[in-house]
CSV table of C-alpha atoms in Angstrom, one decimal:
chain,number,residue,atom,x,y,z
D,23,MET,CA,-12.1,-168.6,-41.1
D,24,LYS,CA,-14.4,-167.4,-44.0
D,25,SER,CA,-16.3,-170.1,-45.8
D,26,LYS,CA,-16.9,-170.1,-49.5
D,27,SER,CA,-20.4,-169.2,-50.9
D,28,SER,CA,-22.7,-171.5,-52.6
D,29,ASN,CA,-22.1,-169.6,-55.7
D,30,GLU,CA,-18.4,-170.3,-55.6
D,31,LYS,CA,-19.1,-174.1,-55.1
D,32,GLY,CA,-21.5,-174.2,-58.0
D,33,SER,CA,-19.0,-172.5,-60.3
D,34,ILE,CA,-16.4,-175.1,-59.3
D,35,LEU,CA,-18.8,-177.8,-60.1
D,36,MET,CA,-19.8,-176.6,-63.4
D,37,THR,CA,-16.0,-176.1,-64.4
D,38,THR,CA,-15.3,-179.6,-63.3
D,39,LEU,CA,-18.3,-181.1,-65.3
D,40,PHE,CA,-17.3,-179.0,-68.4
D,41,THR,CA,-13.8,-180.2,-68.1
D,42,ILE,CA,-14.9,-183.7,-67.9
D,43,THR,CA,-17.2,-183.2,-70.8
D,44,ILE,CA,-14.3,-181.9,-72.9
D,45,LEU,CA,-12.1,-184.7,-71.9
D,46,THR,CA,-14.6,-187.1,-72.7
D,47,MET,CA,-15.3,-185.7,-76.1
D,48,ILE,CA,-11.6,-185.7,-76.7
D,49,CYS,CA,-11.3,-189.3,-75.8
D,50,ALA,CA,-14.4,-190.1,-77.8
D,51,THR,CA,-13.0,-188.3,-81.0
D,52,SER,CA,-9.7,-190.0,-80.5
D,53,LEU,CA,-11.1,-193.4,-80.2
D,54,HIS,CA,-13.4,-192.7,-83.2
D,55,VAL,CA,-10.4,-191.4,-85.3
D,56,THR,CA,-8.2,-194.3,-84.1
D,57,SER,CA,-11.1,-196.8,-85.0
D,58,GLN,CA,-11.6,-195.0,-88.4
D,59,ASN,CA,-7.8,-195.3,-89.1
D,60,ALA,CA,-7.5,-198.9,-88.0
D,61,ASN,CA,-10.7,-199.8,-90.3
D,62,ALA,CA,-8.9,-197.9,-93.2
D,63,THR,CA,-5.7,-199.8,-92.6
D,64,THR,CA,-7.3,-203.3,-92.7
D,65,GLN,CA,-9.3,-202.1,-95.7
D,66,THR,CA,-6.2,-201.0,-97.5
D,67,ALA,CA,-4.3,-204.2,-96.6
D,68,SER,CA,-7.2,-206.3,-97.9
D,69,TRP,CA,-7.5,-204.3,-101.1
D,70,GLN,CA,-3.7,-204.8,-101.9
D,71,GLN,CA,-4.0,-208.7,-100.9
D,72,ALA,CA,-7.0,-209.0,-103.3
D,73,LEU,CA,-4.9,-207.5,-106.2
D,74,ALA,CA,-2.2,-210.0,-105.4
D,75,GLY,CA,-4.5,-212.8,-105.6
D,76,ALA,CA,-5.9,-211.7,-108.9
D,77,GLU,CA,-2.4,-211.2,-110.4
D,78,GLY,CA,-1.3,-214.6,-109.2
D,79,ALA,CA,-4.3,-216.0,-111.0
D,80,VAL,CA,-3.3,-214.2,-114.3
D,81,ASP,CA,0.1,-215.9,-113.9
D,82,GLN,CA,-1.6,-219.3,-113.5
D,83,ALA,CA,-3.5,-218.6,-116.8
D,84,MET,CA,-0.5,-217.5,-118.7
D,85,ALA,CA,1.6,-220.6,-117.5
D,86,ALA,CA,-1.4,-222.8,-118.8
D,87,MET,CA,-1.5,-221.1,-122.2
D,88,ASN,CA,2.3,-221.0,-122.7
D,89,SER,CA,2.8,-224.7,-121.8
D,90,GLN,CA,-0.7,-226.0,-123.2
D,91,SER,CA,-1.0,-227.9,-120.0
D,92,TRP,CA,-4.7,-227.4,-118.7
D,93,ALA,CA,-4.5,-229.8,-115.9
D,94,GLY,CA,-6.9,-228.6,-113.1
D,95,TRP,CA,-8.8,-226.5,-115.4
D,96,TYR,CA,-12.4,-226.8,-116.3
D,97,THR,CA,-14.5,-225.7,-119.4
D,98,ALA,CA,-18.1,-224.3,-119.7
D,99,THR,CA,-20.1,-223.0,-122.3
D,100,GLY,CA,-21.9,-219.6,-122.5
D,101,ALA,CA,-21.1,-216.2,-121.4
D,102,LEU,CA,-18.7,-215.3,-118.6
D,103,PRO,CA,-20.3,-215.3,-115.1
D,104,ALA,CA,-20.3,-212.0,-113.2
D,105,GLY,CA,-19.0,-213.8,-110.2
D,106,LYS,CA,-17.3,-217.1,-109.5
D,107,PRO,CA,-17.9,-219.8,-112.0
D,108,ASN,CA,-20.1,-222.5,-110.9
D,109,SER,CA,-18.2,-225.5,-110.0
D,110,THR,CA,-21.2,-228.0,-110.0
D,111,ASN,CA,-20.5,-231.0,-112.3
D,112,PRO,CA,-17.3,-229.5,-113.7
D,113,VAL,CA,-16.0,-230.6,-117.2
D,114,SER,CA,-12.2,-230.9,-117.2
D,115,ALA,CA,-10.7,-228.9,-120.0
D,116,SER,CA,-8.4,-230.5,-122.4
D,117,GLY,CA,-7.1,-227.6,-124.4
D,118,PRO,CA,-7.8,-223.8,-125.1
D,119,PRO,CA,-11.4,-222.8,-125.1
D,120,ALA,CA,-13.5,-222.7,-128.1
D,121,SER,CA,-15.7,-220.0,-129.4
D,122,GLY,CA,-18.8,-219.6,-127.2
D,123,SER,CA,-17.0,-221.3,-124.1
D,124,TYR,CA,-14.5,-220.5,-121.6
D,125,ASN,CA,-12.0,-222.2,-119.3
D,126,TYR,CA,-11.8,-221.5,-115.6
D,127,TYR,CA,-9.5,-222.4,-112.8
D,128,PHE,CA,-9.4,-222.1,-109.0
D,129,PRO,CA,-5.6,-221.7,-107.9
D,130,ALA,CA,-4.8,-224.5,-105.5
D,131,THR,CA,-2.1,-222.4,-103.9
D,132,LEU,CA,-4.7,-220.0,-102.5
D,133,ALA,CA,-7.7,-220.5,-100.2
D,134,THR,CA,-11.0,-221.2,-101.5
D,135,SER,CA,-12.9,-218.7,-99.3
D,136,PRO,CA,-12.2,-215.2,-97.5
D,137,VAL,CA,-11.9,-215.3,-93.8
D,138,SER,CA,-12.1,-212.0,-91.7
D,139,GLY,CA,-10.5,-211.5,-88.4
D,140,ALA,CA,-10.5,-208.3,-86.4
D,141,ALA,CA,-7.1,-209.2,-84.8
D,142,ASN,CA,-5.5,-209.1,-88.3
D,143,GLU,CA,-4.8,-206.2,-90.6
D,144,SER,CA,-6.3,-207.9,-93.5
D,145,GLY,CA,-8.2,-211.1,-94.2
D,146,GLN,CA,-6.3,-214.2,-93.5
D,147,THR,CA,-6.9,-215.9,-96.9
D,148,VAL,CA,-7.4,-215.1,-100.5
D,149,ALA,CA,-10.0,-216.6,-102.8
D,150,SER,CA,-9.3,-216.3,-106.5
D,151,TRP,CA,-10.5,-217.7,-109.8
D,152,VAL,CA,-9.4,-217.0,-113.4
D,153,THR,CA,-11.2,-217.4,-116.8
D,154,VAL,CA,-9.9,-217.6,-120.4
D,155,ASP,CA,-11.9,-217.1,-123.5
D,156,LYS,CA,-11.7,-215.9,-127.0
D,157,ALA,CA,-14.0,-212.9,-126.5
D,158,GLY,CA,-14.2,-212.4,-130.2
D,159,LEU,CA,-10.6,-211.4,-130.5
D,160,PRO,CA,-8.8,-212.0,-133.8
D,161,THR,CA,-6.0,-214.3,-134.7
D,162,LYS,CA,-2.4,-213.1,-135.3
D,163,ASN,CA,-0.2,-214.7,-137.5
D,164,GLY,CA,-2.6,-217.6,-137.4
D,165,TYR,CA,-2.7,-218.0,-133.7
D,166,GLN,CA,-5.5,-217.0,-131.4
D,167,GLU,CA,-5.6,-214.0,-129.0
D,168,TYR,CA,-7.5,-214.6,-125.6
D,169,ARG,CA,-8.9,-212.6,-122.8
D,170,ILE,CA,-7.9,-213.4,-119.3
D,171,ARG,CA,-10.2,-212.3,-116.4
D,172,ALA,CA,-8.9,-213.0,-112.8
D,173,THR,CA,-10.6,-211.9,-109.6
D,174,GLY,CA,-9.2,-211.9,-106.1
D,175,VAL,CA,-11.3,-211.7,-103.0
D,176,VAL,CA,-10.0,-210.9,-99.5
D,177,GLY,CA,-12.1,-210.5,-96.2
D,178,ALA,CA,-12.0,-206.9,-94.7
D,179,PRO,CA,-11.9,-207.1,-91.0
D,180,GLY,CA,-13.7,-204.6,-89.0
D,181,PRO,CA,-17.2,-203.1,-89.1
D,182,ALA,CA,-19.0,-202.4,-92.4
D,183,ARG,CA,-18.3,-198.7,-92.6
D,184,VAL,CA,-16.6,-196.4,-95.1
D,185,SER,CA,-13.4,-194.8,-94.5
D,186,ASN,CA,-13.4,-191.2,-93.1
D,187,GLN,CA,-11.3,-190.3,-96.2
D,188,LYS,CA,-13.3,-189.5,-99.3
D,189,LEU,CA,-10.5,-190.1,-101.7
D,190,ASP,CA,-9.9,-193.6,-100.1
D,191,ASN,CA,-13.5,-194.5,-100.8
D,192,GLN,CA,-13.2,-193.4,-104.4
D,193,LEU,CA,-10.0,-195.3,-104.8
D,194,ARG,CA,-10.9,-198.6,-102.7
D,195,LYS,CA,-14.3,-200.0,-103.6
D,196,ILE,CA,-14.7,-202.1,-100.6
D,197,SER,CA,-17.9,-204.4,-100.8
D,198,LEU,CA,-19.5,-203.7,-97.5
D,199,ARG,CA,-23.1,-204.9,-97.8
D,200,PHE,CA,-23.2,-206.1,-101.6
D,201,ASP,CA,-20.7,-207.8,-103.8
D,202,ARG,CA,-19.7,-205.1,-106.3
D,203,PHE,CA,-19.5,-207.5,-109.3
D,204,THR,CA,-22.6,-209.6,-108.8
D,205,GLY,CA,-24.9,-207.2,-106.7
D,206,THR,CA,-25.6,-210.1,-104.2
D,207,ALA,CA,-25.5,-209.6,-100.4
D,208,VAL,CA,-22.2,-210.4,-98.4
D,209,SER,CA,-22.2,-211.6,-94.9
D,210,THR,CA,-19.0,-209.6,-94.1
D,211,PRO,CA,-17.1,-206.8,-95.6
D,212,GLN,CA,-14.7,-207.9,-98.4
D,213,ALA,CA,-12.2,-206.4,-101.0
D,214,ALA,CA,-12.6,-207.9,-104.5
D,215,ARG,CA,-10.5,-206.8,-107.5
D,216,ARG,CA,-10.6,-208.2,-111.1
D,217,ILE,CA,-8.0,-207.8,-113.7
D,218,GLU,CA,-8.5,-208.2,-117.4
D,219,VAL,CA,-5.6,-209.1,-119.6
D,220,ILE,CA,-5.4,-209.6,-123.3
D,221,ALA,CA,-2.8,-212.3,-124.1
D,222,THR,CA,-1.2,-212.1,-127.6
D,223,PRO,CA,0.8,-214.8,-129.4
D,224,VAL,CA,4.5,-214.1,-129.8
D,225,THR,CA,5.7,-215.6,-133.0
D,226,ASN,CA,9.4,-216.3,-134.2
D,227,SER,CA,10.2,-215.9,-137.9
D,228,ALA,CA,13.1,-217.5,-139.8
D,229,PHE,CA,13.5,-214.1,-141.6
D,230,PRO,CA,13.2,-211.3,-139.2
D,231,ARG,CA,15.5,-209.0,-141.2
D,232,ALA,CA,16.9,-208.6,-144.6
D,233,ILE,CA,20.4,-210.1,-143.9
D,234,THR,CA,21.6,-212.4,-141.2
D,235,MET,CA,25.0,-213.6,-141.4
D,236,GLN,CA,27.1,-215.9,-139.1
D,237,ASN,CA,30.2,-213.8,-140.1
D,238,TRP,CA,31.1,-210.8,-142.5
D,239,LEU,CA,29.3,-208.7,-145.1
D,240,SER,CA,31.3,-207.2,-147.9
D,241,MET,CA,29.7,-204.8,-150.4
D,242,ASN,CA,32.0,-204.3,-153.4
D,243,GLY,CA,29.9,-201.9,-155.4
D,244,THR,CA,28.7,-198.5,-154.7
D,245,GLY,CA,25.2,-198.5,-155.9
D,246,SER,CA,23.6,-201.2,-153.9
D,247,ILE,CA,20.4,-200.5,-151.8
D,248,ILE,CA,19.1,-202.6,-149.0
D,249,ASP,CA,15.6,-201.6,-147.8
D,250,SER,CA,12.2,-203.2,-147.0
D,251,PHE,CA,8.7,-203.2,-148.1
D,252,ASP,CA,5.5,-205.1,-147.2
D,253,SER,CA,3.8,-207.1,-149.9
D,254,ASN,CA,0.7,-207.3,-147.7
D,255,SER,CA,0.3,-203.6,-147.6
D,256,PRO,CA,-1.3,-201.6,-150.4
D,257,ILE,CA,0.6,-198.5,-149.1
D,258,TYR,CA,4.1,-200.0,-149.0
D,259,SER,CA,3.9,-202.2,-152.2
D,260,ASN,CA,2.6,-201.9,-155.7
D,261,ASN,CA,0.2,-204.8,-155.9
D,262,GLY,CA,2.4,-206.8,-153.6
D,263,GLN,CA,5.6,-206.0,-155.5
D,264,TYR,CA,8.6,-203.8,-154.4
D,265,ASP,CA,8.3,-200.3,-155.7
D,266,PRO,CA,11.3,-198.0,-155.5
D,267,THR,CA,9.2,-194.8,-155.5
D,268,PRO,CA,9.9,-192.7,-152.4
D,269,GLY,CA,7.1,-193.3,-149.8
D,270,ARG,CA,6.4,-197.0,-151.2
D,271,TYR,CA,9.5,-198.4,-149.6
D,272,LYS,CA,10.1,-198.7,-145.9
D,273,PHE,CA,13.4,-198.4,-143.7
D,274,ASN,CA,13.3,-201.9,-142.2
D,275,GLY,CA,16.2,-203.4,-144.2
D,276,ASP,CA,18.0,-204.5,-141.1
D,277,VAL,CA,21.4,-206.3,-141.2
D,278,GLY,CA,22.6,-208.6,-138.3
D,279,LEU,CA,26.2,-209.9,-138.3
D,280,ILE,CA,27.0,-212.5,-135.3
D,281,SER,CA,30.7,-211.9,-136.0
D,282,SER,CA,31.8,-209.0,-138.3
D,283,GLU,CA,35.0,-210.7,-139.4
D,284,LYS,CA,36.2,-214.1,-140.6
D,285,GLY,CA,39.8,-214.6,-140.7
D,286,ASN,CA,41.4,-211.3,-141.8
D,287,ASN,CA,38.1,-210.3,-143.5
D,288,VAL,CA,36.2,-207.5,-141.7
D,289,SER,CA,32.8,-206.4,-142.9
D,290,ASN,CA,32.8,-203.3,-145.2
D,291,LEU,CA,29.6,-201.7,-146.4
D,292,LYS,CA,31.5,-199.0,-148.7
D,293,ASP,CA,28.7,-196.5,-147.6
D,294,ASN,CA,26.2,-198.3,-149.7
D,295,VAL,CA,22.5,-197.3,-148.8
D,296,ILE,CA,21.1,-199.4,-146.1
D,297,ARG,CA,17.7,-198.2,-145.1
D,298,GLY,CA,17.5,-199.8,-141.8
D,299,SER,CA,19.7,-200.7,-138.7
D,300,LEU,CA,23.0,-202.6,-138.4
D,301,GLN,CA,23.7,-204.9,-135.6
D,302,TYR,CA,27.0,-206.6,-135.2
D,303,SER,CA,29.5,-208.3,-132.8
D,304,GLY,CA,33.3,-208.1,-133.3
D,305,PRO,CA,35.4,-205.3,-134.8
D,306,ALA,CA,33.7,-202.3,-136.0
D,307,VAL,CA,32.1,-202.6,-139.4
D,308,LYS,CA,33.9,-200.3,-142.0
D,309,ASN,CA,32.2,-197.4,-144.0
D,310,THR,CA,28.7,-197.4,-142.5
D,311,GLY,CA,27.8,-193.9,-143.7
D,312,GLY,CA,25.0,-195.2,-145.7
D,313,VAL,CA,23.0,-196.7,-142.8
D,314,THR,CA,20.1,-194.7,-142.1
D,315,GLY,CA,19.0,-196.5,-138.9
D,316,ILE,CA,21.0,-197.2,-135.8
D,317,VAL,CA,24.4,-199.0,-135.8
D,318,SER,CA,24.8,-201.0,-132.6
D,319,SER,CA,26.8,-203.7,-131.0
D,320,PRO,CA,26.7,-206.5,-129.8
D,321,PHE,CA,24.4,-208.8,-131.8
D,322,ASN,CA,23.6,-212.4,-131.2
D,323,THR,CA,21.1,-214.8,-132.5
D,324,THR,CA,20.9,-218.5,-133.2
D,325,LEU,CA,20.9,-220.0,-136.7
D,326,PRO,CA,20.1,-223.6,-136.5
D,327,ALA,CA,21.7,-225.8,-139.3
D,328,PRO,CA,19.2,-227.5,-141.4
D,329,SER,CA,19.3,-231.2,-141.8
D,330,ALA,CA,18.0,-233.4,-144.6
D,331,PRO,CA,14.2,-233.5,-145.1
D,332,THR,CA,12.1,-236.4,-143.8
D,333,GLY,CA,9.0,-238.1,-145.2
D,334,THR,CA,8.5,-240.1,-148.4
D,335,PHE,CA,9.8,-238.6,-151.5
D,336,THR,CA,8.9,-239.6,-155.1
D,337,PRO,CA,12.0,-240.2,-157.2
D,338,TYR,CA,12.1,-237.7,-160.2
D,339,ASN,CA,14.2,-237.6,-163.4
D,340,SER,CA,15.0,-233.9,-164.1
D,341,ASN,CA,16.5,-234.8,-167.6
D,342,ILE,CA,12.9,-234.4,-169.0
D,343,GLU,CA,12.8,-231.4,-171.2
D,344,ASN,CA,10.2,-228.7,-170.7
D,345,ALA,CA,8.8,-230.8,-167.7
D,346,VAL,CA,5.8,-230.0,-165.9
D,347,VAL,CA,5.2,-231.1,-162.3
D,348,VAL,CA,1.8,-230.8,-160.3
D,349,ALA,CA,2.1,-229.6,-156.7
D,350,SER,CA,-1.0,-231.1,-155.2
D,351,GLY,CA,-0.2,-231.0,-151.5
D,352,THR,CA,-3.0,-229.2,-149.6
D,353,SER,CA,-0.7,-227.7,-146.7
D,354,ALA,CA,2.8,-227.0,-145.6
D,355,SER,CA,2.7,-230.2,-143.5
D,356,ASN,CA,1.5,-232.4,-146.3
D,357,PRO,CA,3.1,-231.3,-149.4
D,358,THR,CA,3.9,-233.2,-152.7
D,359,ARG,CA,7.5,-234.4,-152.3
D,360,LEU,CA,9.8,-235.1,-155.1
D,361,LYS,CA,13.5,-236.2,-155.0
D,362,ILE,CA,15.9,-235.5,-157.9
D,363,THR,CA,17.6,-238.9,-158.6
D,364,SER,CA,19.1,-238.2,-162.1
D,365,ASN,CA,22.6,-236.9,-162.6
D,366,ASN,CA,23.8,-238.2,-159.2
D,367,GLY,CA,20.9,-236.0,-157.6
D,368,THR,CA,21.9,-232.7,-159.4
D,369,PHE,CA,19.3,-230.5,-160.8
D,370,SER,CA,21.0,-228.9,-163.8
D,371,LEU,CA,18.3,-227.4,-166.1
D,372,GLN,CA,18.9,-226.5,-169.7
D,373,GLN,CA,15.4,-226.1,-170.8
D,374,ASN,CA,12.1,-224.9,-169.0
D,375,PHE,CA,10.7,-226.4,-165.8
D,376,THR,CA,7.3,-225.7,-164.7
D,377,ILE,CA,5.7,-226.2,-161.2
D,378,THR,CA,1.9,-225.9,-161.3
D,379,GLY,CA,-1.1,-226.7,-159.1
D,380,PRO,CA,-4.1,-229.0,-160.1
D,381,THR,CA,-6.5,-227.6,-162.5
D,382,PRO,CA,-9.6,-226.4,-160.6
D,383,PRO,CA,-13.0,-227.8,-161.3
D,384,PRO,CA,-15.2,-225.6,-163.7
D,385,GLY,CA,-16.5,-222.5,-161.9
D,386,GLN,CA,-14.0,-222.8,-159.1
D,387,THR,CA,-10.7,-220.9,-158.3
D,388,ALA,CA,-7.2,-222.5,-157.9
D,389,GLN,CA,-6.2,-223.2,-154.3
D,390,ASP,CA,-3.0,-222.9,-152.6
D,391,THR,CA,-0.7,-226.0,-153.0
D,392,TYR,CA,2.5,-227.0,-151.6
D,393,MET,CA,5.7,-229.0,-152.7
D,394,GLU,CA,9.1,-229.9,-151.5
D,395,ILE,CA,11.9,-230.8,-153.8
D,396,TRP,CA,15.0,-232.5,-152.5
D,397,VAL,CA,18.1,-232.0,-154.4
D,398,PRO,CA,21.0,-234.2,-153.0
D,399,GLY,CA,23.5,-232.8,-155.6
D,400,ASN,CA,23.7,-229.3,-156.9
D,401,TYR,CA,21.1,-226.9,-158.0
D,402,ASN,CA,22.1,-225.1,-161.2
D,403,VAL,CA,19.9,-223.0,-163.3
D,404,THR,CA,21.6,-220.5,-165.5
D,405,GLY,CA,21.7,-219.2,-169.0
D,406,ASN,CA,18.3,-219.4,-170.9
D,407,ALA,CA,16.9,-222.1,-168.6
D,408,LEU,CA,13.8,-221.1,-166.6
D,409,VAL,CA,11.9,-222.4,-163.7
D,410,THR,CA,8.3,-221.2,-163.8
D,411,GLN,CA,6.1,-221.5,-160.4
D,412,SER,CA,2.4,-220.8,-160.5
D,413,SER,CA,1.1,-218.3,-158.4
D,414,LYS,CA,-0.9,-220.5,-156.0
D,415,VAL,CA,2.1,-222.9,-155.6
D,416,HIS,CA,4.6,-222.9,-152.5
D,417,VAL,CA,7.7,-224.7,-153.1
D,418,THR,CA,10.6,-225.4,-150.6
D,419,TRP,CA,13.9,-226.6,-152.3
D,420,TYR,CA,16.3,-228.6,-150.0
D,421,VAL,CA,19.8,-228.6,-151.7
D,422,ASP,CA,22.7,-230.6,-150.4
D,423,GLY,CA,25.3,-229.2,-152.9
D,424,SER,CA,26.0,-225.8,-154.3
D,425,ILE,CA,23.1,-223.6,-155.3
D,426,SER,CA,23.5,-221.3,-158.5
D,427,VAL,CA,20.5,-219.3,-159.4
D,428,ALA,CA,20.0,-216.6,-162.1
D,429,GLY,CA,17.5,-213.9,-161.1
D,430,ASN,CA,16.0,-214.1,-164.4
D,431,GLY,CA,16.0,-217.9,-164.3
D,432,TYR,CA,13.1,-218.4,-161.8
D,433,ALA,CA,9.8,-216.9,-162.5
D,434,ASN,CA,7.9,-216.7,-159.1
D,435,GLN,CA,4.6,-215.7,-160.6
D,436,SER,CA,3.0,-215.1,-157.1
D,437,GLY,CA,5.4,-212.3,-156.5
D,438,ARG,CA,5.7,-213.3,-152.9
D,439,ALA,CA,9.0,-214.3,-151.4
D,440,ALA,CA,7.3,-216.4,-148.9
D,441,ASN,CA,6.3,-218.8,-151.7
D,442,VAL,CA,9.9,-219.7,-152.8
D,443,SER,CA,12.4,-221.0,-150.3
D,444,PHE,CA,15.9,-222.6,-150.7
D,445,ILE,CA,17.2,-224.3,-147.7
D,446,ALA,CA,20.8,-225.3,-148.1
D,447,ILE,CA,22.2,-228.3,-146.2
D,448,GLY,CA,25.5,-228.3,-144.9
D,449,ALA,CA,28.4,-226.1,-146.1
D,450,GLY,CA,29.0,-225.0,-149.7
D,451,SER,CA,27.9,-221.9,-151.7
D,452,ILE,CA,24.9,-220.0,-152.8
D,453,THR,CA,25.4,-217.7,-155.7
D,454,LEU,CA,22.8,-215.4,-157.2
D,455,SER,CA,23.7,-214.0,-160.6
D,456,GLY,CA,22.2,-212.0,-163.5
D,457,ASN,CA,20.5,-208.7,-163.8
D,458,GLY,CA,17.0,-209.9,-163.0
D,459,ASP,CA,15.1,-209.9,-159.7
D,460,PHE,CA,14.9,-213.3,-157.6
D,461,ILE,CA,11.8,-213.3,-155.4
D,462,GLY,CA,12.3,-215.8,-152.6
D,463,THR,CA,14.5,-216.6,-149.7
D,464,PHE,CA,17.7,-218.3,-149.0
D,465,TYR,CA,18.6,-220.1,-145.7
D,466,GLY,CA,22.1,-221.5,-145.4
D,467,PRO,CA,23.7,-220.7,-142.2
D,468,LEU,CA,27.0,-222.6,-143.2
D,469,ARG,CA,27.1,-221.3,-146.7
D,470,ASP,CA,29.3,-218.7,-148.5
D,471,VAL,CA,26.8,-216.4,-150.3
D,472,ALA,CA,27.6,-214.2,-153.3
D,473,PHE,CA,25.4,-211.8,-155.4
D,474,THR,CA,27.4,-211.4,-158.5
D,475,GLY,CA,25.0,-209.5,-160.9
D,476,ASN,CA,23.2,-206.2,-160.8
D,477,GLY,CA,19.9,-207.8,-160.0
D,478,SER,CA,18.1,-207.8,-156.7
D,479,LEU,CA,16.9,-210.3,-154.1
D,480,VAL,CA,13.3,-209.6,-153.1
D,481,GLY,CA,13.0,-211.4,-149.8
D,482,ALA,CA,15.6,-212.2,-147.3
D,483,VAL,CA,19.1,-214.3,-147.1
D,484,ILE,CA,20.7,-216.1,-144.1
D,485,GLY,CA,24.2,-217.5,-144.6
D,486,ASP,CA,27.7,-217.7,-143.2
D,487,ASN,CA,29.0,-214.7,-145.1
D,488,LEU,CA,27.8,-212.5,-147.8
D,489,THR,CA,29.6,-210.8,-150.8
D,490,ILE,CA,27.5,-208.3,-152.7
D,491,GLY,CA,29.3,-207.5,-156.1
D,492,SER,CA,28.6,-204.8,-158.5
D,493,ASN,CA,25.3,-203.0,-157.6
D,494,ALA,CA,23.0,-206.0,-156.4
D,495,SER,CA,20.4,-205.0,-154.0
D,496,ILE,CA,18.2,-206.6,-151.5
D,497,HIS,CA,14.5,-205.6,-150.8
D,498,TYR,CA,13.4,-207.3,-147.7
D,499,ASP,CA,9.6,-208.3,-147.7
D,500,GLU,CA,8.4,-207.6,-144.1
D,501,ALA,CA,5.5,-210.0,-144.8
D,502,LEU,CA,8.2,-212.8,-144.1
D,503,ALA,CA,8.1,-212.1,-140.5
D,504,ASN,CA,4.4,-212.0,-140.1
D,505,SER,CA,2.9,-214.8,-142.2
D,506,GLY,CA,3.5,-218.0,-144.1
D,507,GLY,CA,5.5,-221.2,-143.2
D,508,ASN,CA,8.4,-218.9,-141.8
D,509,VAL,CA,6.4,-218.2,-138.7
D,510,THR,CA,6.3,-220.4,-135.6
D,511,PHE,CA,4.7,-220.0,-132.1
D,512,SER,CA,6.9,-218.9,-129.3
D,513,ASN,CA,4.7,-217.9,-126.3
D,514,TYR,CA,2.0,-215.6,-125.1
D,515,ALA,CA,2.7,-212.1,-123.9
D,516,TYR,CA,0.5,-209.3,-122.5
D,517,ALA,CA,-1.0,-207.0,-125.1
D,518,SER,CA,-3.0,-205.1,-122.5
D,519,TRP,CA,-3.5,-205.1,-118.6
D,520,PHE,CA,-6.1,-203.2,-116.9
D,521,GLU,CA,-8.2,-203.3,-113.8
D,522,ASP,CA,-11.9,-203.7,-114.1
D,523,ASN,CA,-13.5,-201.2,-111.8
D,524,SER,CA,-17.0,-201.9,-112.7
D,525,ASP,CA,-19.5,-201.6,-109.8
D,526,PRO,CA,-22.9,-202.7,-111.2
D,527,VAL,CA,-24.5,-202.1,-107.9
D,528,ARG,CA,-23.8,-198.3,-108.6
D,529,ASN,CA,-24.6,-198.6,-112.2
D,530,ILE,CA,-20.8,-198.3,-113.1
D,531,VAL,CA,-20.1,-200.8,-115.9
D,532,TYR,CA,-16.9,-200.9,-118.2
């Protein structure tokens, strides 16, 4: 038998060693890739959990702002900290933050510190905190906007090393050695994410559209126009007044009908011009060819029935000819209050009636003042009688009986619909007659409303049903939806939402 040479034995040995080396390298590479993938998986999971923690903290802040319950919150003065607020000697918050301060909160439903564990795909607990401050933001309709900044932090199990995927590293900024928000050293890797939200107040207006009716709308003429303008805009008004020039009026003269019929009466627009949208529930509204906006169904809203006013009212005799009353109330919540007691509570004017404010001291300008007038009977100003209301005076009329107003019988010298408001208590009628313009609003959800002349209502109307005779028009003042005593707070909503990806350690600051 022939034996193998030493050269052959050496070749076999080298081949074996080479094979073992290759297999070892394959195993090592596989282990490295597996380890990298596992590390990337844990970092990804932690990154997502950190976002969930931050979003949960934002929800906590929105809940506090909408409920105005700040239990568990603290307040501090100065600029917002880069990291977690200092909870040493905390001061409890009793309300929203003032200028130059901020409120902060540590959600009780989440852990207070991150914990890493190699046996888990992500950190086992989430640390989060949230701050609320004004941040120099403006008010909207008299209500403050706020900035919410929420941070979520989760431990990232595994070694402190970057992912083997470059795009992953650009997307997920894991704090391996230093906290990316504060620049301070961290003992274990962690994922930290921060959300910044601008919370804006949502307000409700008693007059969000030109016409709102419980039931039908009937337009008997063919020359009526329903449109809008904005007395607060120099573009869409003429010094605060309605201007029929094309380009000065707007197309938000909207109409809303909760039910388009009452009995056998179905709403009929007779193709009159409505520069806005029509929303209704019930049978199809007839002759809508003049509607420039969208015609849609259904429509629903709530029109609360007004009740008699409260507070202390001073009795007033309206039989005085050419009377002058002074509105000295300094706010809508603290007005001058008069109650008509003559003629069984009826305000039936035959002469002139002037509502003015106090005479300002020398060198000073008149201030806005407020008045409420309660008419337990009917309101009737027709013929040559005239109510004159000074430009700085805001008047709310509460009328239990019927209301009859001539457009040229009420001089609202401010030219702003928000300054004159008729609130009709209970059922009855509201009639606007004459060929002049009445600048103001009518709120009578149980009232039959009729416009009998060729004049215009500059403002808005709410009633049970509306009949527009002849060529009467309605010019809706959009300022009613945005300002004045007609606006009430509803809740806070998100105006903007973005993730703050600042990384001061790498000189990346937003």
